[in-house]
mmCIF file of C-alpha atoms in Angstrom:
data_model
loop_
_atom_site.group_PDB
_atom_site.id
_atom_site.type_symbol
_atom_site.label_atom_id
_atom_site.label_comp_id
_atom_site.label_asym_id
_atom_site.label_seq_id
_atom_site.Cartn_x
_atom_site.Cartn_y
_atom_site.Cartn_z
ATOM 1 C CA GLU F 1 33.125 -68.698 -27.393
ATOM 2 C CA PRO F 2 34.520 -67.923 -30.867
ATOM 3 C CA GLU F 3 38.125 -66.768 -31.012
ATOM 4 C CA VAL F 4 40.472 -65.308 -33.571
ATOM 5 C CA THR F 5 43.105 -67.869 -34.523
ATOM 6 C CA GLN F 6 46.541 -67.318 -36.046
ATOM 7 C CA THR F 7 49.133 -69.565 -37.642
ATOM 8 C CA PRO F 8 51.946 -70.220 -37.226
ATOM 9 C CA SER F 9 52.563 -69.390 -33.586
ATOM 10 C CA HIS F 10 56.253 -68.849 -34.305
ATOM 11 C CA GLN F 11 57.978 -68.196 -37.617
ATOM 12 C CA VAL F 12 61.732 -67.994 -38.048
ATOM 13 C CA THR F 13 63.025 -66.675 -41.356
ATOM 14 C CA GLN F 14 66.151 -65.355 -42.961
ATOM 15 C CA MET F 15 66.472 -61.685 -43.822
ATOM 16 C CA GLY F 16 65.186 -61.008 -47.312
ATOM 17 C CA GLN F 17 62.745 -63.916 -47.336
ATOM 18 C CA GLU F 18 59.012 -63.582 -47.782
ATOM 19 C CA VAL F 19 56.669 -64.591 -44.992
ATOM 20 C CA ILE F 20 52.923 -64.999 -44.856
ATOM 21 C CA LEU F 21 51.145 -64.787 -41.542
ATOM 22 C CA ARG F 22 47.664 -66.260 -41.410
ATOM 23 C CA CYS F 23 44.612 -65.334 -39.397
ATOM 24 C CA VAL F 24 41.074 -66.624 -39.183
ATOM 25 C CA PRO F 25 38.875 -63.855 -37.790
ATOM 26 C CA ILE F 26 35.612 -64.513 -35.973
ATOM 27 C CA SER F 27 33.110 -65.508 -38.624
ATOM 28 C CA ASN F 28 30.521 -62.718 -38.535
ATOM 29 C CA HIS F 29 33.024 -59.903 -38.048
ATOM 30 C CA LEU F 30 33.386 -57.177 -40.641
ATOM 31 C CA TYR F 31 36.501 -55.234 -39.647
ATOM 32 C CA PHE F 32 39.952 -56.774 -39.650
ATOM 33 C CA TYR F 33 43.271 -55.473 -38.394
ATOM 34 C CA TRP F 34 46.933 -56.279 -38.089
ATOM 35 C CA TYR F 35 49.031 -54.933 -35.238
ATOM 36 C CA ARG F 36 52.575 -55.638 -34.203
ATOM 37 C CA GLN F 37 54.351 -55.554 -30.867
ATOM 38 C CA ILE F 38 58.113 -55.433 -30.677
ATOM 39 C CA LEU F 39 59.308 -57.217 -27.539
ATOM 40 C CA GLY F 40 58.656 -55.112 -24.454
ATOM 41 C CA GLN F 41 57.018 -52.296 -26.382
ATOM 42 C CA LYS F 42 53.510 -51.123 -27.123
ATOM 43 C CA VAL F 43 51.107 -52.569 -29.623
ATOM 44 C CA GLU F 44 51.308 -50.660 -32.930
ATOM 45 C CA PHE F 45 48.631 -50.413 -35.601
ATOM 46 C CA LEU F 46 49.631 -51.635 -39.053
ATOM 47 C CA VAL F 47 46.525 -51.832 -41.219
ATOM 48 C CA SER F 48 42.743 -52.039 -41.169
ATOM 49 C CA PHE F 49 40.639 -53.887 -43.734
ATOM 50 C CA TYR F 50 36.952 -53.489 -44.420
ATOM 51 C CA ASN F 51 34.694 -54.423 -47.311
ATOM 52 C CA ASN F 52 37.524 -56.283 -49.049
ATOM 53 C CA GLU F 53 39.941 -53.409 -49.160
ATOM 54 C CA ILE F 54 42.465 -51.599 -47.025
ATOM 55 C CA SER F 55 40.712 -48.806 -45.154
ATOM 56 C CA GLU F 56 43.743 -47.367 -43.425
ATOM 57 C CA LYS F 57 47.418 -48.124 -42.996
ATOM 58 C CA SER F 58 50.188 -46.773 -40.805
ATOM 59 C CA GLU F 59 53.629 -45.512 -41.775
ATOM 60 C CA ILE F 60 55.027 -48.909 -40.809
ATOM 61 C CA PHE F 61 52.915 -50.590 -43.499
ATOM 62 C CA ASP F 62 55.135 -49.783 -46.478
ATOM 63 C CA ASP F 63 55.384 -51.425 -49.907
ATOM 64 C CA GLN F 64 56.910 -54.542 -48.363
ATOM 65 C CA PHE F 65 53.625 -55.334 -46.627
ATOM 66 C CA SER F 66 50.369 -56.515 -48.133
ATOM 67 C CA VAL F 67 47.140 -58.014 -46.851
ATOM 68 C CA GLU F 68 44.579 -60.296 -48.418
ATOM 69 C CA ARG F 69 41.329 -61.956 -47.591
ATOM 70 C CA PRO F 70 41.535 -64.646 -50.241
ATOM 71 C CA ASP F 71 38.576 -66.844 -49.428
ATOM 72 C CA GLY F 72 36.162 -65.072 -47.104
ATOM 73 C CA SER F 73 37.578 -66.671 -43.972
ATOM 74 C CA ASN F 74 41.359 -66.264 -43.937
ATOM 75 C CA PHE F 75 43.065 -62.908 -43.555
ATOM 76 C CA THR F 76 46.761 -62.845 -44.377
ATOM 77 C CA LEU F 77 49.665 -60.472 -43.884
ATOM 78 C CA LYS F 78 52.578 -60.842 -46.291
ATOM 79 C CA ILE F 79 55.991 -59.316 -45.806
ATOM 80 C CA ARG F 80 57.814 -59.519 -49.123
ATOM 81 C CA SER F 81 61.430 -59.108 -48.066
ATOM 82 C CA THR F 82 61.870 -59.327 -44.323
ATOM 83 C CA LYS F 83 64.279 -57.123 -42.402
ATOM 84 C CA LEU F 84 65.794 -57.670 -38.979
ATOM 85 C CA GLU F 85 63.565 -54.912 -37.588
ATOM 86 C CA ASP F 86 60.448 -56.803 -38.664
ATOM 87 C CA SER F 87 61.061 -59.178 -35.757
ATOM 88 C CA ALA F 88 58.011 -58.782 -33.526
ATOM 89 C CA MET F 89 54.784 -60.379 -32.386
ATOM 90 C CA TYR F 90 52.098 -59.848 -35.005
ATOM 91 C CA PHE F 91 48.506 -59.780 -33.821
ATOM 92 C CA CYS F 92 45.441 -60.088 -35.989
ATOM 93 C CA ALA F 93 42.203 -58.622 -34.639
ATOM 94 C CA SER F 94 38.607 -58.501 -35.779
ATOM 95 C CA SER F 95 35.531 -56.530 -34.803
ATOM 96 C CA PRO F 96 31.856 -57.037 -35.589
ATOM 97 C CA ARG F 97 31.017 -53.403 -36.120
ATOM 98 C CA SER F 98 32.250 -49.870 -35.847
ATOM 99 C CA LEU F 99 33.438 -48.635 -32.442
ATOM 100 C CA ASN F 100 33.259 -52.064 -30.927
ATOM 101 C CA GLU F 101 35.586 -54.404 -29.136
ATOM 102 C CA GLN F 102 38.449 -55.708 -31.187
ATOM 103 C CA PHE F 103 39.166 -59.356 -30.503
ATOM 104 C CA PHE F 104 42.815 -60.247 -30.755
ATOM 105 C CA GLY F 105 44.331 -63.489 -31.928
ATOM 106 C CA PRO F 106 47.115 -65.229 -29.982
ATOM 107 C CA GLY F 107 49.784 -63.712 -32.208
ATOM 108 C CA THR F 108 52.581 -64.961 -34.438
ATOM 109 C CA ARG F 109 56.090 -64.386 -33.187
ATOM 110 C CA LEU F 110 58.245 -63.531 -36.205
ATOM 111 C CA THR F 111 61.984 -63.837 -35.815
ATOM 112 C CA VAL F 112 64.144 -62.545 -38.671
ATOM 113 C CA LEU F 113 67.750 -63.735 -38.615
ATOM 114 C CA GLY I 1 47.763 -38.213 -35.768
ATOM 115 C CA GLU I 2 46.555 -39.525 -32.450
ATOM 116 C CA ASN I 3 49.104 -40.020 -29.681
ATOM 117 C CA VAL I 4 48.394 -41.736 -26.368
ATOM 118 C CA GLU I 5 50.540 -41.266 -23.289
ATOM 119 C CA GLN I 6 50.223 -43.686 -20.375
ATOM 120 C CA HIS I 7 51.469 -43.452 -16.778
ATOM 121 C CA PRO I 8 52.941 -44.971 -14.747
ATOM 122 C CA SER I 9 55.044 -47.478 -16.653
ATOM 123 C CA THR I 10 55.206 -49.751 -13.608
ATOM 124 C CA LEU I 11 52.966 -49.971 -10.583
ATOM 125 C CA SER I 12 53.429 -52.131 -7.529
ATOM 126 C CA VAL I 13 50.647 -52.522 -4.957
ATOM 127 C CA GLN I 14 49.732 -54.757 -2.052
ATOM 128 C CA GLU I 15 46.863 -57.167 -2.459
ATOM 129 C CA GLY I 16 43.628 -55.412 -1.555
ATOM 130 C CA ASP I 17 44.883 -51.928 -2.451
ATOM 131 C CA SER I 18 43.573 -49.896 -5.368
ATOM 132 C CA ALA I 19 45.494 -49.252 -8.570
ATOM 133 C CA VAL I 20 45.038 -46.288 -10.898
ATOM 134 C CA ILE I 21 46.487 -45.974 -14.385
ATOM 135 C CA LYS I 22 46.158 -42.749 -16.370
ATOM 136 C CA CYS I 23 46.205 -41.987 -20.064
ATOM 137 C CA THR I 24 46.046 -38.825 -22.107
ATOM 138 C CA TYR I 25 45.247 -38.545 -25.782
ATOM 139 C CA SER I 26 45.904 -35.822 -28.301
ATOM 140 C CA ASP I 27 43.068 -36.068 -30.852
ATOM 141 C CA SER I 28 39.931 -34.438 -29.440
ATOM 142 C CA ALA I 29 37.865 -36.299 -32.059
ATOM 143 C CA SER I 30 38.758 -39.727 -30.619
ATOM 144 C CA ASN I 31 35.574 -41.342 -29.401
ATOM 145 C CA TYR I 32 36.312 -44.869 -28.188
ATOM 146 C CA PHE I 33 38.685 -45.793 -25.372
ATOM 147 C CA PRO I 34 39.308 -49.449 -24.520
ATOM 148 C CA TRP I 35 41.591 -50.929 -21.889
ATOM 149 C CA TYR I 36 43.371 -54.204 -22.559
ATOM 150 C CA LYS I 37 45.080 -56.590 -20.165
ATOM 151 C CA GLN I 38 47.985 -58.625 -21.479
ATOM 152 C CA GLU I 39 49.476 -61.462 -19.506
ATOM 153 C CA LEU I 40 52.969 -62.639 -20.358
ATOM 154 C CA GLY I 41 53.063 -64.251 -23.793
ATOM 155 C CA LYS I 42 49.314 -63.935 -24.270
ATOM 156 C CA ARG I 43 47.018 -61.910 -26.485
ATOM 157 C CA PRO I 44 45.643 -58.541 -25.304
ATOM 158 C CA GLN I 45 42.173 -58.978 -23.843
ATOM 159 C CA LEU I 46 39.607 -56.232 -23.414
ATOM 160 C CA ILE I 47 38.703 -55.596 -19.802
ATOM 161 C CA ILE I 48 36.579 -52.465 -20.148
ATOM 162 C CA ASP I 49 35.862 -49.736 -22.661
ATOM 163 C CA ILE I 50 34.167 -46.358 -22.712
ATOM 164 C CA ARG I 51 32.711 -44.200 -25.422
ATOM 165 C CA SER I 52 32.983 -40.446 -25.614
ATOM 166 C CA ASN I 53 29.351 -39.833 -24.690
ATOM 167 C CA VAL I 54 29.883 -41.420 -21.253
ATOM 168 C CA GLY I 55 31.930 -40.082 -18.351
ATOM 169 C CA GLU I 56 32.284 -43.210 -16.258
ATOM 170 C CA LYS I 57 31.718 -46.934 -16.529
ATOM 171 C CA LYS I 58 32.085 -49.640 -13.926
ATOM 172 C CA ASP I 59 32.289 -53.431 -14.066
ATOM 173 C CA GLN I 60 32.699 -55.063 -10.673
ATOM 174 C CA ARG I 61 36.200 -54.125 -9.423
ATOM 175 C CA ILE I 62 37.130 -52.211 -12.557
ATOM 176 C CA ALA I 63 36.081 -48.705 -13.522
ATOM 177 C CA VAL I 64 37.077 -46.247 -16.216
ATOM 178 C CA THR I 65 36.590 -42.492 -16.163
ATOM 179 C CA LEU I 66 36.815 -40.152 -19.131
ATOM 180 C CA ASN I 67 37.382 -36.412 -19.097
ATOM 181 C CA LYS I 68 36.871 -35.207 -22.657
ATOM 182 C CA THR I 69 37.748 -31.616 -21.880
ATOM 183 C CA ALA I 70 41.125 -32.549 -20.460
ATOM 184 C CA LYS I 71 41.537 -35.436 -22.926
ATOM 185 C CA HIS I 72 42.375 -37.995 -20.326
ATOM 186 C CA PHE I 73 40.953 -41.261 -19.111
ATOM 187 C CA SER I 74 41.832 -43.511 -16.218
ATOM 188 C CA LEU I 75 41.521 -47.137 -15.173
ATOM 189 C CA HIS I 76 40.712 -47.883 -11.554
ATOM 190 C CA ILE I 77 41.073 -51.365 -10.105
ATOM 191 C CA THR I 78 39.850 -51.823 -6.537
ATOM 192 C CA GLU I 79 40.598 -54.675 -4.137
ATOM 193 C CA THR I 80 43.486 -55.847 -6.279
ATOM 194 C CA GLN I 81 44.341 -59.538 -6.384
ATOM 195 C CA PRO I 82 47.559 -61.292 -7.471
ATOM 196 C CA GLU I 83 45.835 -62.434 -10.669
ATOM 197 C CA ASP I 84 45.444 -58.777 -11.641
ATOM 198 C CA SER I 85 49.218 -58.739 -12.222
ATOM 199 C CA ALA I 86 49.754 -58.083 -15.944
ATOM 200 C CA VAL I 87 50.529 -55.315 -18.409
ATOM 201 C CA TYR I 88 47.610 -52.957 -18.999
ATOM 202 C CA PHE I 89 47.302 -50.937 -22.199
ATOM 203 C CA CYS I 90 44.983 -48.027 -22.812
ATOM 204 C CA ALA I 91 44.015 -47.150 -26.360
ATOM 205 C CA ALA I 92 42.127 -44.495 -28.273
ATOM 206 C CA SER I 93 40.267 -44.778 -31.541
ATOM 207 C CA PRO I 94 40.315 -41.654 -33.714
ATOM 208 C CA LEU I 95 37.055 -40.662 -35.361
ATOM 209 C CA GLY I 96 36.925 -41.765 -38.966
ATOM 210 C CA GLY I 97 39.918 -44.042 -38.560
ATOM 211 C CA TYR I 98 38.008 -47.258 -39.247
ATOM 212 C CA ASN I 99 38.432 -47.903 -35.569
ATOM 213 C CA LYS I 100 42.175 -48.380 -35.557
ATOM 214 C CA LEU I 101 43.447 -48.425 -32.010
ATOM 215 C CA ILE I 102 46.346 -46.247 -30.945
ATOM 216 C CA PHE I 103 47.859 -47.794 -27.830
ATOM 217 C CA GLY I 104 49.660 -46.312 -24.886
ATOM 218 C CA ALA I 105 53.030 -47.706 -23.854
ATOM 219 C CA GLY I 106 51.560 -49.970 -21.169
ATOM 220 C CA THR I 107 51.676 -50.234 -17.385
ATOM 221 C CA ARG I 108 53.168 -53.275 -15.719
ATOM 222 C CA LEU I 109 51.071 -53.889 -12.609
ATOM 223 C CA ALA I 110 52.422 -56.148 -9.876
ATOM 224 C CA VAL I 111 50.093 -57.108 -7.035
ATOM 225 C CA HIS I 112 51.956 -58.563 -4.071
ATOM 226 C CA PRO I 113 50.205 -60.978 -1.687
#
């Protein structure tokens, strides 16, 4: 069964550094998402991406964040200048169509020191 | 925006008992309500979902009910087993929100043998 994959599984970075989190959604899916989950807390929506552009973003997704789908298979989340409070598990998800199951990747644990 | 409240935060049951988790949502236009199970350190996985044109849905030991008037929905697990132990998240998808999911805070279910 196809799965969403994410790399790396764990990223440790210094405050102020840029990080890029990578995701490979399921191949025939059309909707792509990033969520984050701070340890012990709920999953929070960051951004949705459809038809090669951002369709919606949350208040968390400020100017320090950006997303790209550079080559039709990868879907990346970039944080330009990381802060301590960016430490969280970041999940990528994809969905084949509107109002359908979102399939989550295994997550990337980001630790900002 | 949409807000989802989930109760209880923890639930402890004996194997074989039933477990019920309740969620309320604020946006009456929300029209898709999935439930995800998350085991420790793993990705959220969909266990059941319901759309706003349906009042109840069942899949073996798991059922979900939706009351649109009261804006609440519930997860029912019957004949619980130790492997049901996990954190369960409800979510709601606001209409027109490109299917972003707004999650509840989660319920940690412990099933004791």
